[in-house]
Short mmCIF file of C-alpha atoms and ligand atoms in Angstrom, two decimals:
data_model
loop_
_atom_site.label_atom_id
_atom_site.label_comp_id
_atom_site.label_asym_id
_atom_site.label_seq_id
_atom_site.Cartn_x
_atom_site.Cartn_y
_atom_site.Cartn_z
CA UNK N 2 -23.27 -3.08 -11.59
CA UNK N 3 -20.09 -4.98 -12.35
CA UNK N 4 -16.95 -3.82 -10.62
CA UNK N 5 -13.67 -3.15 -12.40
CA UNK N 6 -11.11 -5.94 -12.23
CA UNK N 7 -8.31 -3.49 -13.09
CA UNK N 8 -7.52 0.20 -12.88
CA UNK N 9 -5.26 2.15 -15.23
CA UNK N 10 -2.12 3.84 -13.92
CA UNK N 11 -0.96 7.22 -15.23
CA UNK N 12 1.69 5.26 -17.18
CA UNK N 13 -1.11 3.56 -19.15
CA UNK N 14 -0.42 0.18 -17.51
CA UNK N 15 -3.25 -1.87 -16.02
CA UNK N 16 -3.12 -2.77 -12.34
CA UNK N 17 -5.33 -5.52 -10.89
CA UNK N 18 -7.79 -3.99 -8.40
CA UNK N 19 -7.03 -6.60 -5.71
CA UNK N 20 -3.49 -7.53 -4.71
CA UNK N 21 -2.20 -9.98 -2.11
CA UNK N 22 -0.52 -8.27 0.87
CA UNK N 23 2.58 -9.94 2.31
CA UNK N 24 3.43 -7.94 5.47
CA UNK N 25 3.80 -10.22 8.51
CA UNK N 26 3.40 -13.28 6.25
CA UNK N 27 6.06 -15.45 7.78
CA UNK N 28 8.77 -17.30 5.90
CA UNK N 29 7.39 -20.80 5.50
CA UNK N 30 3.88 -19.38 5.08
CA UNK N 31 4.34 -16.67 2.49
CA UNK N 32 5.80 -18.90 -0.23
CA UNK N 33 2.71 -21.12 -0.10
CA UNK N 34 0.37 -18.15 0.19
CA UNK N 35 1.82 -16.45 -2.91
CA UNK N 36 1.84 -19.67 -4.94
CA UNK N 37 -1.73 -20.47 -3.91
CA UNK N 38 -2.97 -16.94 -4.60
CA UNK N 39 -1.51 -16.89 -8.11
CA UNK N 40 -2.92 -20.32 -8.91
CA UNK N 41 -6.26 -19.16 -7.53
CA UNK N 42 -6.38 -16.20 -9.89
CA UNK N 43 -4.57 -13.28 -8.21
CA UNK N 44 -2.24 -11.40 -10.55
CA UNK N 45 -0.99 -8.75 -8.15
CA UNK N 46 1.43 -9.15 -5.24
CA UNK N 47 2.44 -6.38 -2.83
CA UNK N 48 5.91 -6.90 -1.33
CA UNK N 49 8.54 -4.82 0.46
CA UNK N 50 12.17 -5.22 1.50
CA UNK N 51 11.36 -4.45 5.15
CA UNK N 52 8.91 -7.39 5.30
CA UNK N 53 11.98 -9.63 5.31
CA UNK N 54 10.32 -12.26 3.13
CA UNK N 55 11.00 -11.22 -0.47
CA UNK N 56 13.07 -14.37 -1.17
CA UNK N 57 10.04 -16.52 -0.25
CA UNK N 58 7.68 -14.27 -2.20
CA UNK N 59 9.88 -14.82 -5.26
CA UNK N 60 9.89 -18.58 -4.66
CA UNK N 61 6.10 -18.55 -4.41
CA UNK N 62 5.92 -16.81 -7.78
CA UNK N 63 8.10 -19.52 -9.33
CA UNK N 64 6.11 -22.31 -7.62
CA UNK N 65 2.85 -20.94 -9.02
CA UNK N 66 3.92 -21.55 -12.60
CA UNK N 67 2.32 -18.24 -13.59
CA UNK N 68 4.59 -16.40 -16.05
CA UNK N 69 6.27 -13.31 -14.58
CA UNK N 70 4.81 -11.05 -17.27
CA UNK N 71 1.27 -11.95 -16.17
CA UNK N 72 1.94 -10.75 -12.62
CA UNK N 73 1.82 -7.18 -11.31
CA UNK N 74 4.62 -7.07 -8.74
CA UNK N 75 5.17 -4.16 -6.36
CA UNK N 76 7.97 -3.55 -3.90
CA UNK N 77 9.17 -0.63 -1.80
CA UNK N 78 12.37 1.28 -1.16
CA UNK N 79 13.26 0.97 2.50
CA UNK N 80 13.99 4.03 4.66
CA UNK N 81 17.73 3.30 5.00
CA UNK N 82 18.16 3.31 1.20
CA UNK N 83 16.98 6.86 0.34
CA UNK N 84 20.48 8.07 -0.61
CA UNK N 85 20.96 5.17 -3.06
CA UNK N 86 17.68 4.11 -4.64
CA UNK N 87 19.39 2.02 -7.32
CA UNK N 88 21.16 -0.05 -4.64
CA UNK N 89 17.91 -0.55 -2.68
CA UNK N 90 16.17 -1.67 -5.85
CA UNK N 91 18.95 -4.15 -6.70
CA UNK N 92 18.59 -5.86 -3.29
CA UNK N 93 14.87 -6.30 -3.84
CA UNK N 94 15.23 -7.55 -7.42
CA UNK N 95 17.84 -10.06 -6.27
CA UNK N 96 15.73 -11.28 -3.33
CA UNK N 97 12.60 -11.60 -5.44
CA UNK N 98 14.58 -13.24 -8.24
CA UNK N 99 13.13 -10.98 -10.93
CA UNK N 100 14.66 -8.50 -13.33
CA UNK N 101 11.97 -5.80 -13.12
CA UNK N 102 9.14 -4.56 -10.92
CA UNK N 103 5.77 -3.30 -12.13
CA UNK N 104 5.71 -0.68 -9.38
CA UNK N 105 8.33 0.62 -6.96
CA UNK N 106 7.26 2.82 -4.06
CA UNK N 107 9.08 4.97 -1.53
CA UNK N 108 7.87 3.11 1.56
CA UNK N 109 7.80 6.15 3.89
CA UNK N 110 8.81 9.82 3.54
CA UNK N 111 11.34 9.04 6.26
CA UNK N 112 15.07 8.59 5.87
CA UNK N 113 16.81 6.42 8.48
CA UNK N 114 20.56 6.73 8.91
CA UNK N 115 22.25 3.33 9.07
CA UNK N 116 24.33 2.54 12.16
CA UNK N 117 25.37 -0.61 14.05
CA UNK N 118 22.21 -0.81 16.19
CA UNK N 119 20.03 -2.57 13.59
CA UNK N 120 20.42 -3.15 9.83
CA UNK N 121 16.99 -1.80 8.86
CA UNK N 122 15.59 0.01 11.90
CA UNK N 123 18.59 1.90 13.32
CA UNK N 124 18.10 3.79 16.57
CA UNK N 125 19.98 6.61 18.30
CA UNK N 126 21.73 5.99 21.64
CA UNK N 127 18.58 7.29 23.41
CA UNK N 128 16.44 4.64 21.70
CA UNK N 129 14.68 6.99 19.25
CA UNK N 130 14.71 6.08 15.56
CA UNK N 131 17.80 7.35 13.71
CA UNK N 132 15.79 9.64 11.44
CA UNK N 133 17.46 12.26 9.24
CA UNK N 134 14.94 15.08 9.24
CA UNK N 135 17.17 17.20 7.00
CA UNK N 136 16.97 14.73 4.12
CA UNK N 137 15.15 16.18 1.10
CA UNK N 138 12.56 13.69 -0.19
CA UNK N 139 12.78 15.43 -3.57
CA UNK N 140 16.26 13.91 -3.92
CA UNK N 141 14.87 10.43 -3.29
CA UNK N 142 12.20 11.05 -5.91
CA UNK N 143 14.82 12.31 -8.39
CA UNK N 144 16.56 8.95 -7.98
CA UNK N 145 13.23 7.09 -8.32
CA UNK N 146 12.74 8.90 -11.64
CA UNK N 147 16.23 7.77 -12.68
CA UNK N 148 15.55 4.07 -11.96
CA UNK N 149 12.20 4.41 -13.74
CA UNK N 150 14.06 5.56 -16.83
CA UNK N 151 16.24 2.42 -16.75
CA UNK N 152 13.11 0.28 -17.30
CA UNK N 153 13.81 -1.86 -14.22
CA UNK N 154 10.62 -0.47 -12.69
CA UNK N 155 7.61 0.08 -14.93
CA UNK N 156 6.01 2.65 -12.61
CA UNK N 157 7.05 4.60 -9.51
CA UNK N 158 5.04 5.89 -6.61
CA UNK N 159 4.95 6.61 -2.90
CA UNK N 160 3.46 5.17 0.26
CA UNK N 161 2.38 6.92 3.45
CA UNK N 162 2.58 10.38 1.87
CA UNK N 163 0.24 13.05 3.22
CA UNK N 164 -0.82 16.09 1.20
CA UNK N 165 1.88 18.46 2.58
CA UNK N 166 4.59 15.99 1.57
CA UNK N 167 3.07 15.54 -1.88
CA UNK N 168 2.75 19.31 -2.33
CA UNK N 169 6.46 19.67 -1.66
CA UNK N 170 7.30 16.86 -4.08
CA UNK N 171 5.09 18.41 -6.75
CA UNK N 172 7.47 21.39 -6.90
CA UNK N 173 10.11 19.33 -8.65
CA UNK N 174 8.66 16.06 -9.91
CA UNK N 175 9.07 15.37 -13.61
CA UNK N 176 7.29 12.02 -13.29
CA UNK N 177 3.98 12.16 -11.39
CA UNK N 178 3.75 9.30 -8.86
CA UNK N 179 1.51 6.55 -10.24
CA UNK N 180 0.31 5.49 -6.80
CA UNK N 181 0.08 6.56 -3.18
CA UNK N 182 -0.28 3.48 -0.96
CA UNK N 183 -1.80 4.46 2.38
CA UNK N 184 -3.81 3.04 5.25
CA UNK N 185 -7.38 3.22 4.01
CA UNK N 186 -10.63 1.79 5.35
CA UNK N 187 -14.01 3.15 6.47
CA UNK N 188 -12.49 4.32 9.77
CA UNK N 189 -9.74 6.15 7.84
CA UNK N 190 -11.26 7.09 4.48
CA UNK N 191 -8.79 9.97 3.80
CA UNK N 192 -11.27 11.90 1.66
CA UNK N 193 -9.09 14.99 1.23
CA UNK N 194 -5.96 13.05 0.34
CA UNK N 195 -7.91 11.00 -2.21
CA UNK N 196 -9.29 14.09 -3.85
CA UNK N 197 -5.82 15.68 -4.04
CA UNK N 198 -4.33 12.52 -5.56
CA UNK N 199 -7.17 11.87 -7.99
CA UNK N 200 -6.95 15.41 -9.38
CA UNK N 201 -3.36 14.66 -10.35
CA UNK N 202 -3.94 11.14 -11.69
CA UNK N 203 -2.41 9.40 -8.67
CA UNK N 204 -4.20 6.14 -7.82
CA UNK N 205 -4.68 5.27 -4.16
CA UNK N 206 -3.91 1.79 -2.87
CA UNK N 207 -5.58 0.73 0.37
CA UNK N 208 -3.36 -1.00 2.89
CA UNK N 209 -4.59 -2.62 6.11
CA UNK N 210 -8.13 -2.74 4.64
CA UNK N 211 -9.23 -5.12 7.41
CA UNK N 212 -7.44 -3.19 10.16
CA UNK N 213 -4.29 -5.35 9.98
CA UNK N 214 -3.50 -8.28 12.31
CA UNK N 215 -6.67 -10.08 13.37
CA UNK N 216 -8.87 -7.98 11.05
CA UNK N 217 -10.31 -5.87 13.93
CA UNK N 218 -12.45 -3.60 11.73
CA UNK N 219 -14.47 -6.60 10.58
CA UNK N 220 -16.11 -6.73 14.00
CA UNK N 221 -17.34 -3.12 13.89
CA UNK N 222 -21.17 -3.30 14.25
CA UNK N 223 -21.75 -0.86 11.38
CA UNK N 224 -19.66 -3.02 9.03
CA UNK N 225 -21.40 -6.16 10.26
CA UNK N 226 -24.81 -4.62 9.62
CA UNK N 227 -23.92 -3.85 5.99
CA UNK N 228 -22.41 -7.32 5.57
CA UNK N 229 -25.64 -8.87 6.87
CA UNK N 230 -27.62 -6.82 4.36
CA UNK N 231 -25.54 -8.19 1.46
CA UNK N 232 -25.34 -11.68 3.03
CA UNK N 233 -21.53 -11.68 2.92
CA UNK N 234 -18.73 -11.68 5.50
CA UNK N 235 -17.66 -8.27 6.90
CA UNK N 236 -14.24 -8.74 5.27
CA UNK N 237 -15.94 -8.81 1.86
CA UNK N 238 -17.51 -5.40 2.54
CA UNK N 239 -14.21 -3.95 3.79
CA UNK N 240 -12.30 -5.18 0.75
CA UNK N 241 -15.00 -4.36 -1.80
CA UNK N 242 -15.41 -0.82 -0.37
CA UNK N 243 -12.18 0.27 -2.06
CA UNK N 244 -12.86 -1.13 -5.49
CA UNK N 245 -16.33 0.43 -5.37
CA UNK N 246 -14.63 3.77 -4.60
CA UNK N 247 -12.08 3.35 -7.40
CA UNK N 248 -9.04 2.39 -5.34
CA UNK N 249 -6.77 -0.67 -5.37
CA UNK N 250 -7.00 -2.88 -2.27
CA UNK N 251 -4.31 -5.12 -0.75
CA UNK N 252 -5.73 -7.65 1.73
CA UNK N 253 -3.15 -9.90 3.36
CA UNK N 254 -3.80 -13.51 4.22
CA UNK N 255 -1.86 -16.75 4.51
CA UNK N 256 -5.00 -18.88 4.80
CA UNK N 257 -6.07 -20.49 1.52
CA UNK N 258 -9.77 -20.06 2.24
CA UNK N 259 -9.41 -16.36 3.04
CA UNK N 260 -6.99 -15.68 0.18
CA UNK N 261 -9.60 -17.12 -2.13
CA UNK N 262 -12.65 -15.39 -0.65
CA UNK N 263 -10.88 -12.01 -0.45
CA UNK N 264 -10.83 -11.57 -4.20
CA UNK N 265 -14.57 -12.03 -4.59
CA UNK N 266 -16.00 -8.54 -4.54
CA UNK N 267 -19.46 -7.20 -3.81
CA UNK N 268 -21.05 -4.27 -5.59
CA UNK N 269 -22.09 -1.86 -2.82
CA UNK N 270 -25.06 0.52 -3.28
CA UNK N 271 -24.43 4.24 -3.10
CA UNK N 272 -26.44 4.63 0.10
CA UNK N 273 -24.27 2.05 1.84
CA UNK N 274 -21.05 3.56 0.46
CA UNK N 275 -22.21 6.87 1.93
CA UNK N 276 -22.67 5.19 5.31
CA UNK N 277 -19.18 3.67 5.10
CA UNK N 278 -17.67 6.99 3.99
CA UNK N 279 -19.24 8.78 6.96
CA UNK N 280 -18.25 6.44 9.81
CA UNK N 281 -14.95 8.13 10.62
CA UNK N 282 -16.45 11.59 10.86
CA UNK N 283 -19.05 10.24 13.26
CA UNK N 284 -16.47 9.53 15.93
CA UNK N 285 -15.08 6.20 14.75
CA UNK N 286 -11.92 7.53 13.10
CA UNK N 287 -8.96 5.29 13.73
CA UNK N 288 -5.43 4.98 12.39
CA UNK N 289 -3.90 1.58 13.10
CA UNK N 290 -0.44 1.73 11.55
CA UNK N 291 1.52 4.40 13.46
CA UNK N 292 5.23 3.54 13.52
CA UNK N 293 7.20 5.66 15.98
CA UNK N 294 9.27 7.77 13.58
CA UNK N 295 9.18 10.54 16.16
CA UNK N 296 7.55 13.27 14.10
CA UNK N 297 4.27 14.21 12.46
CA UNK N 298 3.85 12.87 8.94
CA UNK N 299 1.31 15.55 8.11
CA UNK N 300 -1.86 13.46 8.22
CA UNK N 301 -3.50 16.06 10.49
CA UNK N 302 -6.80 16.07 8.58
CA UNK N 303 -6.76 12.34 8.17
CA UNK N 304 -10.43 11.62 8.30
CA UNK N 305 -11.73 14.82 6.78
CA UNK N 306 -15.33 15.82 6.24
CA UNK N 307 -18.02 13.39 5.11
CA UNK N 308 -18.03 13.34 1.33
CA UNK N 309 -20.64 11.71 -0.83
CA UNK N 310 -19.29 9.90 -3.88
N1 NAP D 424 2.98 0.71 2.65
C1 NAP D 424 2.88 0.42 3.93
O1 NAP D 424 3.46 1.10 4.80
C2 NAP D 424 2.02 -0.72 4.35
C3 NAP D 424 1.64 -0.83 5.70
C4 NAP D 424 0.81 -1.89 6.04
C5 NAP D 424 0.42 -2.80 5.08
N2 NAP D 424 0.84 -2.69 3.78
C6 NAP D 424 0.45 -3.69 2.75
O2 NAP D 424 -0.96 -3.92 2.82
C7 NAP D 424 -1.19 -5.30 3.10
C8 NAP D 424 -2.44 -5.49 3.93
O3 NAP D 424 -2.38 -4.84 5.17
P1 NAP D 424 -2.14 -5.63 6.56
O4 NAP D 424 -1.30 -6.80 6.33
O5 NAP D 424 -1.72 -4.60 7.55
O6 NAP D 424 -3.56 -6.09 7.03
P2 NAP D 424 -5.03 -6.52 6.51
O7 NAP D 424 -4.97 -7.05 5.13
O8 NAP D 424 -5.93 -5.39 6.83
O9 NAP D 424 -5.38 -7.68 7.54
C9 NAP D 424 -4.64 -8.87 7.63
C10 NAP D 424 -5.19 -9.68 8.80
O10 NAP D 424 -6.55 -10.05 8.52
C11 NAP D 424 -6.64 -11.48 8.50
N3 NAP D 424 -7.57 -11.80 7.40
C12 NAP D 424 -7.33 -11.82 6.07
N4 NAP D 424 -8.44 -12.09 5.36
C13 NAP D 424 -9.42 -12.28 6.27
C14 NAP D 424 -10.80 -12.59 6.16
N5 NAP D 424 -11.38 -12.79 4.98
N6 NAP D 424 -11.51 -12.71 7.31
C15 NAP D 424 -10.94 -12.51 8.51
N7 NAP D 424 -9.63 -12.21 8.68
C16 NAP D 424 -8.88 -12.09 7.57
C17 NAP D 424 -5.25 -11.99 8.28
O11 NAP D 424 -5.08 -13.27 8.86
P3 NAP D 424 -4.63 -14.57 7.99
O12 NAP D 424 -3.37 -14.24 7.27
O13 NAP D 424 -4.46 -15.62 9.04
O14 NAP D 424 -5.78 -14.84 7.06
C18 NAP D 424 -4.42 -10.95 9.04
O15 NAP D 424 -4.42 -11.21 10.43
C19 NAP D 424 0.12 -5.72 3.80
O16 NAP D 424 0.24 -7.12 3.89
C20 NAP D 424 1.13 -5.02 2.96
O17 NAP D 424 1.34 -5.71 1.74
C21 NAP D 424 1.62 -1.65 3.40
#
């Protein structure tokens, strides 16, 4: 069975199934990584203002020589910019050196109130994050819809949104999010969230597919056993898992060898996909990315029952 190279967003646009992640890719490394990836065949880059490296990401795009219109470029509205989405977008466009994005996401359903403690991660005097719990995310989405209508972003979506947050947004959205980018891997398969999103035409994007820094999930014995069966590296199984399920995947690397190998996918048999889908419910469930916002983001049922696909 051949795997899809692209999926279709609810806007009708095509999105490459594998994109290069850029979180924690340091300045000095990320420019080369992006340029190499694009020359190697990637056509999808996942960026964000909070990663602090969008200038270098933009330089890497230029260095690659690949025309802008051939690249699917995503960025994310940072938490301090919820009251002024257009201003947040302008910063990102300027840093990346582009005049439009293919996809713009609300990075978290969390509004941070700027103060003098830190430009992007403000804290209260007691050290807790300066979160505004009274902020209505529906207002942020209304502004996302407005920037979408300007044409500066070709699609809009969310990241780190659980079902309760999406249900609230659904009450007033006039544009359905194209994407929900969430932590997704066999130890956090998010079956219920996927089903909810798929019913509404929202594509899932898998972040931290290898378990983030150091790729810890690759050493899980169950993943290694499946990798041995297919005679590939565990990372190939973890990345391919998503495309086999119908989701976009965003592996990050700054190593040329790994950037290159990460886009070579393996077709995984149904029986092995069922094993991967069931690992979390068998006691291995694990969420890796848990920033201390100080409140529950509603992912209570985050591993859900075993579901066969
Ligand atoms: N929306 C959000 O809130 C959010 C949160 C987290 C991540 N993301 C996005 O998703 C992307 C991916 O997630 P992530 O960066 O957390 O982690 P990841 O892609 O799961 O893992 C990256 C780590 O795995 C290593 N690695 C890469 N390929 C490998 C391979 N083939 N074999 C062994 N190790 C390998 C990398 O090292 P080297 O670089 O040295 O290869 C790095 O240490 C991010 O970069 C970002 O774009 C979004």
